[in-house]
PDB file of C-alpha atoms in Angstrom:
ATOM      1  CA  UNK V 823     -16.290  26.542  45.392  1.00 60.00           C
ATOM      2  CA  UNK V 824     -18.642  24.605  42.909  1.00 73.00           C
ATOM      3  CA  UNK V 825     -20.943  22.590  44.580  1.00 79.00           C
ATOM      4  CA  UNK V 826     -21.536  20.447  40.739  1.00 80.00           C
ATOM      5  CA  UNK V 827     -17.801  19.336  40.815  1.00 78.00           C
ATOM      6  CA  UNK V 828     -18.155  17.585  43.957  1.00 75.00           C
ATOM      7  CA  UNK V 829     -21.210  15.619  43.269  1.00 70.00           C
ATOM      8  CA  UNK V 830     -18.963  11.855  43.740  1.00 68.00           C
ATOM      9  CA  UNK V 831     -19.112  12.654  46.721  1.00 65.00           C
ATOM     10  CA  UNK V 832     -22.948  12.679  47.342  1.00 67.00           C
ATOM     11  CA  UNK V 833     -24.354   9.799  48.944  1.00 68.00           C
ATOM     12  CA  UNK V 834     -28.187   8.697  48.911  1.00 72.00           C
ATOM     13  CA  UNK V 835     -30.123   7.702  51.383  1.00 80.00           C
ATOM     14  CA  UNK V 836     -32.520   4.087  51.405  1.00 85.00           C
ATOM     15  CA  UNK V 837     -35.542   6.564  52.211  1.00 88.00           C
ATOM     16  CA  UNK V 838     -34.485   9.107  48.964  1.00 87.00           C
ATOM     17  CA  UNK V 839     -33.813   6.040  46.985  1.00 90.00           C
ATOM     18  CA  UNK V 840     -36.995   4.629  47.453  1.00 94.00           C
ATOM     19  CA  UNK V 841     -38.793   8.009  46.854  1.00 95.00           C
ATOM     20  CA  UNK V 842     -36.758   8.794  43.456  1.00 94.00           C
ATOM     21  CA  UNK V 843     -38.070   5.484  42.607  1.00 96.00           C
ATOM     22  CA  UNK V 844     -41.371   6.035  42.967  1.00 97.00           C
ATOM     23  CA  UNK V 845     -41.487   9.188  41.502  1.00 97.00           C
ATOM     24  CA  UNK V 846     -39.849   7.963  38.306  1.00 96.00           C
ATOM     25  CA  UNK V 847     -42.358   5.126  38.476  1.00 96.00           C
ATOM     26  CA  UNK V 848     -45.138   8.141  38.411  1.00 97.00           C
ATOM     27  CA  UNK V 849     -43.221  10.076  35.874  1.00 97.00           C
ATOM     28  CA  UNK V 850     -43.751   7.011  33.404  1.00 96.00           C
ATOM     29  CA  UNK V 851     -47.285   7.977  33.446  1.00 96.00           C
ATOM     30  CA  UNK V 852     -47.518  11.703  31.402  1.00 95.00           C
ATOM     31  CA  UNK V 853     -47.864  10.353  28.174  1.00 95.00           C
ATOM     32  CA  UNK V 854     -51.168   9.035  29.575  1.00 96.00           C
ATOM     33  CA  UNK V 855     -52.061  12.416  31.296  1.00 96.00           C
ATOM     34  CA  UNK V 856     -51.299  14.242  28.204  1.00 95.00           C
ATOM     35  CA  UNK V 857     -53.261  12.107  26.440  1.00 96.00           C
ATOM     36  CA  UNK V 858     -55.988  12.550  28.775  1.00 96.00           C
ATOM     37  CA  UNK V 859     -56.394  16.377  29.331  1.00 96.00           C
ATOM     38  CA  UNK V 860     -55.083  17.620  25.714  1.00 95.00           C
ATOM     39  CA  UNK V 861     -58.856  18.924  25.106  1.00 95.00           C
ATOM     40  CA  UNK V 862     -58.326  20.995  28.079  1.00 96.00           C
ATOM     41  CA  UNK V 863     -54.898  21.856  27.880  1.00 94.00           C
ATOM     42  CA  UNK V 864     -54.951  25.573  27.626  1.00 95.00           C
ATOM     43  CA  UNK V 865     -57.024  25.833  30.323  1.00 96.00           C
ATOM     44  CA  UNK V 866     -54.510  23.373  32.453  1.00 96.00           C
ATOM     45  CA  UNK V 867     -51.856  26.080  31.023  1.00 95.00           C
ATOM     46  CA  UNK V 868     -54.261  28.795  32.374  1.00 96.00           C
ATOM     47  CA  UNK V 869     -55.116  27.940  35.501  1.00 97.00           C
ATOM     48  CA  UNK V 870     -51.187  26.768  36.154  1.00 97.00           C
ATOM     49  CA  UNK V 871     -49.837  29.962  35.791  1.00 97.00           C
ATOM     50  CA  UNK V 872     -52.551  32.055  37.640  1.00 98.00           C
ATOM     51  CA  UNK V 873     -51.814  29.664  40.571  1.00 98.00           C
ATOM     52  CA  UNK V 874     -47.857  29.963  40.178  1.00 98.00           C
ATOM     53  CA  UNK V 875     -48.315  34.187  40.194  1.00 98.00           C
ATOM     54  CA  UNK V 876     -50.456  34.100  43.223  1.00 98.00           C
ATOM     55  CA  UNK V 877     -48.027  31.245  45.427  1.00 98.00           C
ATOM     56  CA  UNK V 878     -44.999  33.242  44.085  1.00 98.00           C
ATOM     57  CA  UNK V 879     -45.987  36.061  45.557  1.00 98.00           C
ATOM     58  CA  UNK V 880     -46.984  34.919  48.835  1.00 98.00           C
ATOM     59  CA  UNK V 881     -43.489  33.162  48.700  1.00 97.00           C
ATOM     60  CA  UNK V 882     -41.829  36.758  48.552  1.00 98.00           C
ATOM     61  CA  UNK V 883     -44.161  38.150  51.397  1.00 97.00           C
ATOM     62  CA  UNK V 884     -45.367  41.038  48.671  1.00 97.00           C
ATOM     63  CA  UNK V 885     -47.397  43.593  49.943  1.00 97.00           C
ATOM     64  CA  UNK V 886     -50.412  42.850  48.208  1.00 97.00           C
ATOM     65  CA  UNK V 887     -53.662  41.520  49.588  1.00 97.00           C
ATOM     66  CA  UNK V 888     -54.149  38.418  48.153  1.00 97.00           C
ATOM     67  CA  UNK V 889     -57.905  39.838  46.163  1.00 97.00           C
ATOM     68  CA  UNK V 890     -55.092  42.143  44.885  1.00 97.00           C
ATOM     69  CA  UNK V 891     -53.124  39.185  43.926  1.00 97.00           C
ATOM     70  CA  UNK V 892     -55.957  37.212  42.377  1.00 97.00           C
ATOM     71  CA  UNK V 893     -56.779  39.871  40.349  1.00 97.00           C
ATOM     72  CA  UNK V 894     -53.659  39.985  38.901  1.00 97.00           C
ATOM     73  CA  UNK V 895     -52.634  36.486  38.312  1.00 97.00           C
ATOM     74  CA  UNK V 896     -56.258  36.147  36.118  1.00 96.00           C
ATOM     75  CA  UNK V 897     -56.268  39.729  34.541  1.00 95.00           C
ATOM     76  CA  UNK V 898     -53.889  41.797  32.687  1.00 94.00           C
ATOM     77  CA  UNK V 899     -53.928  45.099  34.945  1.00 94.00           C
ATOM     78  CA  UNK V 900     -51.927  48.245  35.131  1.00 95.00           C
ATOM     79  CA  UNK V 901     -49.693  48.205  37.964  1.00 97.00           C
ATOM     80  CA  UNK V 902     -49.598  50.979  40.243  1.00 96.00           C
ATOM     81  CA  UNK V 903     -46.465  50.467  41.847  1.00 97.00           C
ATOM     82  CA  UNK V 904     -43.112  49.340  41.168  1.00 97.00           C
ATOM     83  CA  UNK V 905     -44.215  45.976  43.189  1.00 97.00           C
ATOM     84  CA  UNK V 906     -46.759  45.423  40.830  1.00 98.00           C
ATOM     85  CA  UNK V 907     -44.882  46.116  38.100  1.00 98.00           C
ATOM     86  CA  UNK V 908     -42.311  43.553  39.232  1.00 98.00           C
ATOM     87  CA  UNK V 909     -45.398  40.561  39.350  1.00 98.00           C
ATOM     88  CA  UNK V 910     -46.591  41.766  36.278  1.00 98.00           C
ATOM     89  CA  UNK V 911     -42.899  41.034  34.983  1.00 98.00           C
ATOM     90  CA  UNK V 912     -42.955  37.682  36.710  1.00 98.00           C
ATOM     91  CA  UNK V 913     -45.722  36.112  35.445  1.00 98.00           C
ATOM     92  CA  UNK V 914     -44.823  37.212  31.959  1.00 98.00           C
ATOM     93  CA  UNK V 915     -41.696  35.332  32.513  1.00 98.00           C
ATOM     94  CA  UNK V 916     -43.638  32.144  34.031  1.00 98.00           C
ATOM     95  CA  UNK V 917     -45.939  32.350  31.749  1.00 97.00           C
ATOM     96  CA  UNK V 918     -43.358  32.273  28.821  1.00 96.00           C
ATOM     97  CA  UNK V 919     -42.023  29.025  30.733  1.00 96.00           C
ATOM     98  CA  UNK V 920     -45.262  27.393  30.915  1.00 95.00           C
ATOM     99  CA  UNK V 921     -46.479  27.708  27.585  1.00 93.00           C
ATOM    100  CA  UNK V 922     -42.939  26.955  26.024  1.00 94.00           C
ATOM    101  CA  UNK V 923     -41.370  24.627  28.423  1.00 93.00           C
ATOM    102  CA  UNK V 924     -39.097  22.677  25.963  1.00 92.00           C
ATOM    103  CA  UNK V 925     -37.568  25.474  24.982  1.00 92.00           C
ATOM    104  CA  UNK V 926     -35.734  26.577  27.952  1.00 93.00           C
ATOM    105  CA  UNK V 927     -31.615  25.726  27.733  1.00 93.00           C
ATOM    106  CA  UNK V 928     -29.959  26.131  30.365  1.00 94.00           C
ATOM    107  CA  UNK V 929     -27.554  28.944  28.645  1.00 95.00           C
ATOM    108  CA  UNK V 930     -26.363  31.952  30.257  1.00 96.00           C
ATOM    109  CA  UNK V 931     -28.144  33.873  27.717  1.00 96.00           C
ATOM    110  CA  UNK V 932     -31.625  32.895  28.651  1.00 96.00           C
ATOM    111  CA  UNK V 933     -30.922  34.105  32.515  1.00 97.00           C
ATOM    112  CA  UNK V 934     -29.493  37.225  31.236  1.00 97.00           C
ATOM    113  CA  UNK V 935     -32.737  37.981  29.274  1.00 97.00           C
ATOM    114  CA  UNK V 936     -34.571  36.866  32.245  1.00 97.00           C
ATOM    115  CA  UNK V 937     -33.036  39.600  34.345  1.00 98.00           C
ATOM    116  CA  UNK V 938     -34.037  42.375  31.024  1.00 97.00           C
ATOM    117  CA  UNK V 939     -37.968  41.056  31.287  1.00 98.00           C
ATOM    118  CA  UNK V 940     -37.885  41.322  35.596  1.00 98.00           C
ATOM    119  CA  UNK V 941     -36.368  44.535  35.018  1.00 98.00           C
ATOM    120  CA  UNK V 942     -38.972  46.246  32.654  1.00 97.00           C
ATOM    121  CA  UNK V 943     -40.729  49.408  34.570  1.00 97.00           C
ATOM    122  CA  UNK V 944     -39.326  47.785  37.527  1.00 97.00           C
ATOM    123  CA  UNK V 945     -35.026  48.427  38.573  1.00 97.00           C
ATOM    124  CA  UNK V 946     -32.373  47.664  36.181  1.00 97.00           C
ATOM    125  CA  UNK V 947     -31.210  44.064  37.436  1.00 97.00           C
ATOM    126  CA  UNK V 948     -28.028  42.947  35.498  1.00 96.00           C
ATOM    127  CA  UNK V 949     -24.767  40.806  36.270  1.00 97.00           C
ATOM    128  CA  UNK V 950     -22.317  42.141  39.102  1.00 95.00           C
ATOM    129  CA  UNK V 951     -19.103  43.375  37.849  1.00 89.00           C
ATOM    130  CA  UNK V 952     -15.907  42.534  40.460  1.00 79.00           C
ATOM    131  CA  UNK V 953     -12.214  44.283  40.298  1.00 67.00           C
ATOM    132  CA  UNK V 954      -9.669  41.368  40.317  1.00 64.00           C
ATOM    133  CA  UNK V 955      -6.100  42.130  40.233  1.00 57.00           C
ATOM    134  CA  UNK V 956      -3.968  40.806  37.423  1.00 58.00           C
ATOM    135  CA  UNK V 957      -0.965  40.683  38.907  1.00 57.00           C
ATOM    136  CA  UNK V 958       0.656  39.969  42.648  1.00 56.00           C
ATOM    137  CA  UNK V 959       1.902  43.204  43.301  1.00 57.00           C
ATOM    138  CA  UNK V 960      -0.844  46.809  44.953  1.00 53.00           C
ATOM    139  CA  UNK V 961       0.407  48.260  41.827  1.00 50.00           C
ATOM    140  CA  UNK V 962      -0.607  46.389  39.061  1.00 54.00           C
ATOM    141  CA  UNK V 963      -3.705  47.627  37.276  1.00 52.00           C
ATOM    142  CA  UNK V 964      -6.900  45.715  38.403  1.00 59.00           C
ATOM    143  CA  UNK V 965      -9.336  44.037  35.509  1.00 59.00           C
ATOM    144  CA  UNK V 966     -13.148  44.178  35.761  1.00 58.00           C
ATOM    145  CA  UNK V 967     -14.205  40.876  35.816  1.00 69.00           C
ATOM    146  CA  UNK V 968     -18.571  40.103  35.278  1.00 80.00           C
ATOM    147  CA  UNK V 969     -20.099  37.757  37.082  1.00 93.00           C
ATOM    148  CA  UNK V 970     -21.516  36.528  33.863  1.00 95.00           C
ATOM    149  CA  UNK V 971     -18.405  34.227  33.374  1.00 95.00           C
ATOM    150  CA  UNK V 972     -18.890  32.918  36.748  1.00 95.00           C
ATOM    151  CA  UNK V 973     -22.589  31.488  35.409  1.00 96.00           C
ATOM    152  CA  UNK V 974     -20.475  30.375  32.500  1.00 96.00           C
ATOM    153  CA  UNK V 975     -18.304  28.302  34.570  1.00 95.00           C
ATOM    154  CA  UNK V 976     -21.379  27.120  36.474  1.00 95.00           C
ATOM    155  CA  UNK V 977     -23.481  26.142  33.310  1.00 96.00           C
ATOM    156  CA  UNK V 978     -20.143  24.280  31.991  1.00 96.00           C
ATOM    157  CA  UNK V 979     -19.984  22.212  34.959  1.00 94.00           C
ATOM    158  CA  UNK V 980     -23.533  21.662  34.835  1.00 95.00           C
ATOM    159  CA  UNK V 981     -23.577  20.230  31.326  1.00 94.00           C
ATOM    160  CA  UNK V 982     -20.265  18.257  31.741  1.00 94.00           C
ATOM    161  CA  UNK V 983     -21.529  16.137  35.024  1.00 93.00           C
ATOM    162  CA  UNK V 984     -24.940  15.473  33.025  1.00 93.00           C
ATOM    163  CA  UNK V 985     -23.443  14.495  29.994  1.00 93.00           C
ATOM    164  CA  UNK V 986     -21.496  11.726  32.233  1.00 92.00           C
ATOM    165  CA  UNK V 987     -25.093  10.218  33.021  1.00 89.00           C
ATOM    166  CA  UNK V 988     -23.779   9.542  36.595  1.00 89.00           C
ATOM    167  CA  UNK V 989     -26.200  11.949  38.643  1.00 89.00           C
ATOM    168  CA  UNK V 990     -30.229  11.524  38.996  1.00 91.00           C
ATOM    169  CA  UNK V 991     -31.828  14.908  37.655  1.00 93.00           C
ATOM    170  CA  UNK V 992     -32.502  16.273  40.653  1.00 94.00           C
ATOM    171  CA  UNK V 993     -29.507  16.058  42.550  1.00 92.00           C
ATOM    172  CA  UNK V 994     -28.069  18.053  39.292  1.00 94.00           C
ATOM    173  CA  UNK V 995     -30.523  20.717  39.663  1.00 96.00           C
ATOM    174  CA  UNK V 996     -29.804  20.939  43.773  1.00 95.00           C
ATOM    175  CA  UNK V 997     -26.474  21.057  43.328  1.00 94.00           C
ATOM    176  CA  UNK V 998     -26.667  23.973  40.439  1.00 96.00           C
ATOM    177  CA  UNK V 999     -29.088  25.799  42.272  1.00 97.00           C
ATOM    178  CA  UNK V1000     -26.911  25.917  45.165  1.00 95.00           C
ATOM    179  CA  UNK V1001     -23.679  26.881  42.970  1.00 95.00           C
ATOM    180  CA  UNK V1002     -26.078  29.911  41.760  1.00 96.00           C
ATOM    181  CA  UNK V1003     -27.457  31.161  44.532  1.00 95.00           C
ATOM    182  CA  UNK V1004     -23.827  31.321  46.003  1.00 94.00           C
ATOM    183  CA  UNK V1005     -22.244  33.254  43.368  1.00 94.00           C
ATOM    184  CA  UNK V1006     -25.036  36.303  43.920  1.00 94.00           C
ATOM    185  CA  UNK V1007     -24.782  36.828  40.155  1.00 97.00           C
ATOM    186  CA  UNK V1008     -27.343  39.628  39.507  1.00 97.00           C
ATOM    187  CA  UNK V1009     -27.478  43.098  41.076  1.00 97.00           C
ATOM    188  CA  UNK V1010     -31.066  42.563  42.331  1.00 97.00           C
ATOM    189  CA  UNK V1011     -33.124  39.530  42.329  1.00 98.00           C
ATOM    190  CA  UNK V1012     -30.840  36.361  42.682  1.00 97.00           C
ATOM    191  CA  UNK V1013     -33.249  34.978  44.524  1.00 97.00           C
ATOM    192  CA  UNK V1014     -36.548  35.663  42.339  1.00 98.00           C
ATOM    193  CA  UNK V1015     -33.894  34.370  38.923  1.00 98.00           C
ATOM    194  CA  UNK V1016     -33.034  31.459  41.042  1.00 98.00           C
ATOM    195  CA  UNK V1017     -36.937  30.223  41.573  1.00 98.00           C
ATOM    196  CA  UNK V1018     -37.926  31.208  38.088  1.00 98.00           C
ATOM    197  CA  UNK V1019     -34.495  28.843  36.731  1.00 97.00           C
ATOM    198  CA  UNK V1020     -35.486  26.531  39.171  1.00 97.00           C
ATOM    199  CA  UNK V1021     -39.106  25.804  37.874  1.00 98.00           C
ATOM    200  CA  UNK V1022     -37.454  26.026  34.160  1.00 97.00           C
ATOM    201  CA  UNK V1023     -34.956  23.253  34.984  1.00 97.00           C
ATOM    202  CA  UNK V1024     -38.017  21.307  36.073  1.00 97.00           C
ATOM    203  CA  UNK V1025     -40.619  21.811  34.353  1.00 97.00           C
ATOM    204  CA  UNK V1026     -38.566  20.966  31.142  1.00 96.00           C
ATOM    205  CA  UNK V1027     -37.984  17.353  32.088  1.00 95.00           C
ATOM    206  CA  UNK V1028     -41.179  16.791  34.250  1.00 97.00           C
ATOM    207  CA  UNK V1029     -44.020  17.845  32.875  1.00 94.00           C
ATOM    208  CA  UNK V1030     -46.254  17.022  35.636  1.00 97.00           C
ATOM    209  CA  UNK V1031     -46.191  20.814  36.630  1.00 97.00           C
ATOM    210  CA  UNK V1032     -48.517  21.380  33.386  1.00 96.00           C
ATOM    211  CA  UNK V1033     -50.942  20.338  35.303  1.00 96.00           C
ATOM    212  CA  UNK V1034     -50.520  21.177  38.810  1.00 96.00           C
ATOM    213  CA  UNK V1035     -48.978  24.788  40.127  1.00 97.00           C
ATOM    214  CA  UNK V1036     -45.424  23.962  41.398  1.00 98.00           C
ATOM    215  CA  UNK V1037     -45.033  27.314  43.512  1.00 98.00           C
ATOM    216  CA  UNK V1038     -47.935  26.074  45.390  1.00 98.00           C
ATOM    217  CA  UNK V1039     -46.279  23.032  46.588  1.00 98.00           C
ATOM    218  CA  UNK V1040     -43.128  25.477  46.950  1.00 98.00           C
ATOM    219  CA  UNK V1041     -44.940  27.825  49.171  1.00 98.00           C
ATOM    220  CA  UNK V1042     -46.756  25.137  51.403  1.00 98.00           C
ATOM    221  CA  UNK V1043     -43.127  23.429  52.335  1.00 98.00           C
ATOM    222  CA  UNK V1044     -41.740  26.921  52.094  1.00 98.00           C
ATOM    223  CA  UNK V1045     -39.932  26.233  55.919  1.00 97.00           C
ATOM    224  CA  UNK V1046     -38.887  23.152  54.580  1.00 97.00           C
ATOM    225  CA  UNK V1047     -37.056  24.425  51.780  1.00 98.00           C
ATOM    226  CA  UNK V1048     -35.539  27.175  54.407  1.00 97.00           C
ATOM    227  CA  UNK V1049     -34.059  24.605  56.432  1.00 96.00           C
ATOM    228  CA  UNK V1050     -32.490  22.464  53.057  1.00 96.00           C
ATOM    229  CA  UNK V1051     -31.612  26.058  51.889  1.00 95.00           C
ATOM    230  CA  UNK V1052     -29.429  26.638  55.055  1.00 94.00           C
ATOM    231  CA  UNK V1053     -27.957  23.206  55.614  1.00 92.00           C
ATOM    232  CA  UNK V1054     -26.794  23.270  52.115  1.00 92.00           C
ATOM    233  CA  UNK V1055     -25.230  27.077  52.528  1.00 91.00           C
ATOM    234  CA  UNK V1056     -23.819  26.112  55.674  1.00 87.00           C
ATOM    235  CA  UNK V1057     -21.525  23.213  54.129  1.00 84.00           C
ATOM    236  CA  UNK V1058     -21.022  25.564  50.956  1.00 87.00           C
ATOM    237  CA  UNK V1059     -17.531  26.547  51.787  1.00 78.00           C
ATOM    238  CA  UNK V1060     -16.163  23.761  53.063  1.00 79.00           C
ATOM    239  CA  UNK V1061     -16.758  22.429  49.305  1.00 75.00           C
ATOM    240  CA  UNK V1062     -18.517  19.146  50.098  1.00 74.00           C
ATOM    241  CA  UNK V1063     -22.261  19.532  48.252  1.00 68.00           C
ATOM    242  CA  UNK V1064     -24.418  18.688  51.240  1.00 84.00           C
ATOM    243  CA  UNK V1065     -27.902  19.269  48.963  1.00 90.00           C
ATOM    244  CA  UNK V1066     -29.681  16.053  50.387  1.00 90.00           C
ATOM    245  CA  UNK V1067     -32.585  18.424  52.044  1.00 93.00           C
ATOM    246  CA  UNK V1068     -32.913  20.166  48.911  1.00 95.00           C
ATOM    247  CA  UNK V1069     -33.091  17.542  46.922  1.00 94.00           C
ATOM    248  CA  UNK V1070     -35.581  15.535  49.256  1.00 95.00           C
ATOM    249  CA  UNK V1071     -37.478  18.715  49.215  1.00 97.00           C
ATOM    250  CA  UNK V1072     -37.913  18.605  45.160  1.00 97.00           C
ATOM    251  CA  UNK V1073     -38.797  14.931  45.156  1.00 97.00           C
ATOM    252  CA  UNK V1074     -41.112  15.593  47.598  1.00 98.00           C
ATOM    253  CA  UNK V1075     -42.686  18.554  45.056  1.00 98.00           C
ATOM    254  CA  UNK V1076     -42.752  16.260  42.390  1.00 98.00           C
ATOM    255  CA  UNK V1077     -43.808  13.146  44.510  1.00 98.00           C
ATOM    256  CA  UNK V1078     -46.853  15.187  46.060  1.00 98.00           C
ATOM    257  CA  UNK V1079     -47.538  16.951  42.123  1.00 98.00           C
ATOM    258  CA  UNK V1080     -47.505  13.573  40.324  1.00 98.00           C
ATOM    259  CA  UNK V1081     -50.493  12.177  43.301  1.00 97.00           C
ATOM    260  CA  UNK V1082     -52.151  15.111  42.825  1.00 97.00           C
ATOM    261  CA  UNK V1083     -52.667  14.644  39.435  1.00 97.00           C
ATOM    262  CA  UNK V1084     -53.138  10.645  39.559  1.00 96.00           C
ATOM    263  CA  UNK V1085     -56.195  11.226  42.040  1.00 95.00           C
ATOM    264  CA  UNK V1086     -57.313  14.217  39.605  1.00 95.00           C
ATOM    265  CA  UNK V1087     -57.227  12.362  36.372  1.00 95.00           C
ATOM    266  CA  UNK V1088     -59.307   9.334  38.530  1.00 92.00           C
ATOM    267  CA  UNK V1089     -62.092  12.102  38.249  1.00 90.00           C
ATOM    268  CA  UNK V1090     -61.441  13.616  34.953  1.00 87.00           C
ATOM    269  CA  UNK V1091     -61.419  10.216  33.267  1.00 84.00           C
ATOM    270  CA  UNK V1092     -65.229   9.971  34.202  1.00 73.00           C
TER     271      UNK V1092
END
């Protein structure tokens, strides 16, 4: 069931209305900010993906202390564990994101290479093959079907409801994220690709997050985004896209991101 081809049926809310409004209000404003910090943008760049490492890996509950962490979201270390390894493979990945962010497509290609650089030194993590059977009868031979043409089908449905210009941004990327997180694509991971997409998807249209560390908005409403995440799951199967948590939970992200940076530039401007 594809939670994308149901999205006519989605209905907003007065509060979310007024909240996607004034986030798009706030959104009209990063010309000015990029204006503003572009002496200092590496170091924005920096400092946004050290932050991201360390809040994405309190997000997984990794068993690192967090001097540990620090360490290696500001320093290029040698892991010495397969954990560590797997971070070190993760902030490549986020780093690539923040440094690139117009780059991302939302292709099935670019989460199958994502899955190659998680994997390095780490566990192979690739896309889950299922038997299907051709025919209707126990005797006809069975096909091996990949998962990868399920994130096709996905990506397809993804492109054709946003080329309709119907659905606000977010409630696209709610309703994908759902639809891939459902389909438990990968072999390992789904949930690590899923984030990492995620911030991709976002990051590429709101470039607020250049300036202020998205996981650590993630991780402070983590329970928040546990309770969207299981309200959505639970209506999953019955094929009606009940995402309105999860998509109050990124506008609140971006709401809280684009104040944070307002008040900051206040104090950067003098």
């Amino acid at each position: 069931m594809i939670a994308l081809s149901n999205m006519n049926r989605l209905q907003v809310s007065t509060d979310t209305l007024l909240l996607l409004l004034k986030v798009y209000e706030a959104k009209g404003k990063e010309f000015y900010y990029d204006e503003l910090f572009s002496k200092d943008k590496d170091v924005f760049t920096k400092k946004a993906i050290e932050k991201n490492v360390f809040y994405f890996a309190k997000m997984l509950d990794m068993p690192l202390t967090d001097a540990r962490l620090k360490l290696m979201s500001q320093k290029k270390l040698v892991a010495k564990n397969k954990t560590e390894s797997f971070l070190i493979n993760i902030k490549d990945a986020l780093a690539s994101i923040q440094k690139h962010p117009k780059e991302f497509e939302l292709l099935t290609n670019e989460f199958d290479n994502l899955a190659r650089m998680l994997s390095k030194d780490y566990e192979p993590i690739k896309f889950k093959s299922v038997e299907k059977q051709k025919g209707d009868t126990l005797f006809t031979a069975k096909k091996v079907m990949g998962k990868k043409e399920d994130l096709d089908k996905i990506i397809e449905v993804y492109n054709a409801q946003n080329k309709t210009k119907q659905y606000e941004l977010t409630q696209l990327f709610s309703n994908f994220y759902i639809d891939f997180m459902n389909q438990d694509l990968f072999t390992l991971e789904n949930e690590v690709i899923a984030y990492i997409g995620l911030y991709a998807m976002l990051l590429r249209d709101f470039s607020v997050f250049k300036y202020v560390s998205f996981y650590e908005l993630f991780f402070k409403r983590f329970e928040q985004y546990k309770l969207a995440l299981n309200q959505a799951n639970y209506y999953y199967q019955t094929g009606y896209p009940n995402t309105d948590l999860l998509s109050k939970f990124i506008l609140d992200i971006l709401d809280e991101a684009y104040e944070s940076v307002n008040n900051y530039s206040r104090e950067y401007a003098f």
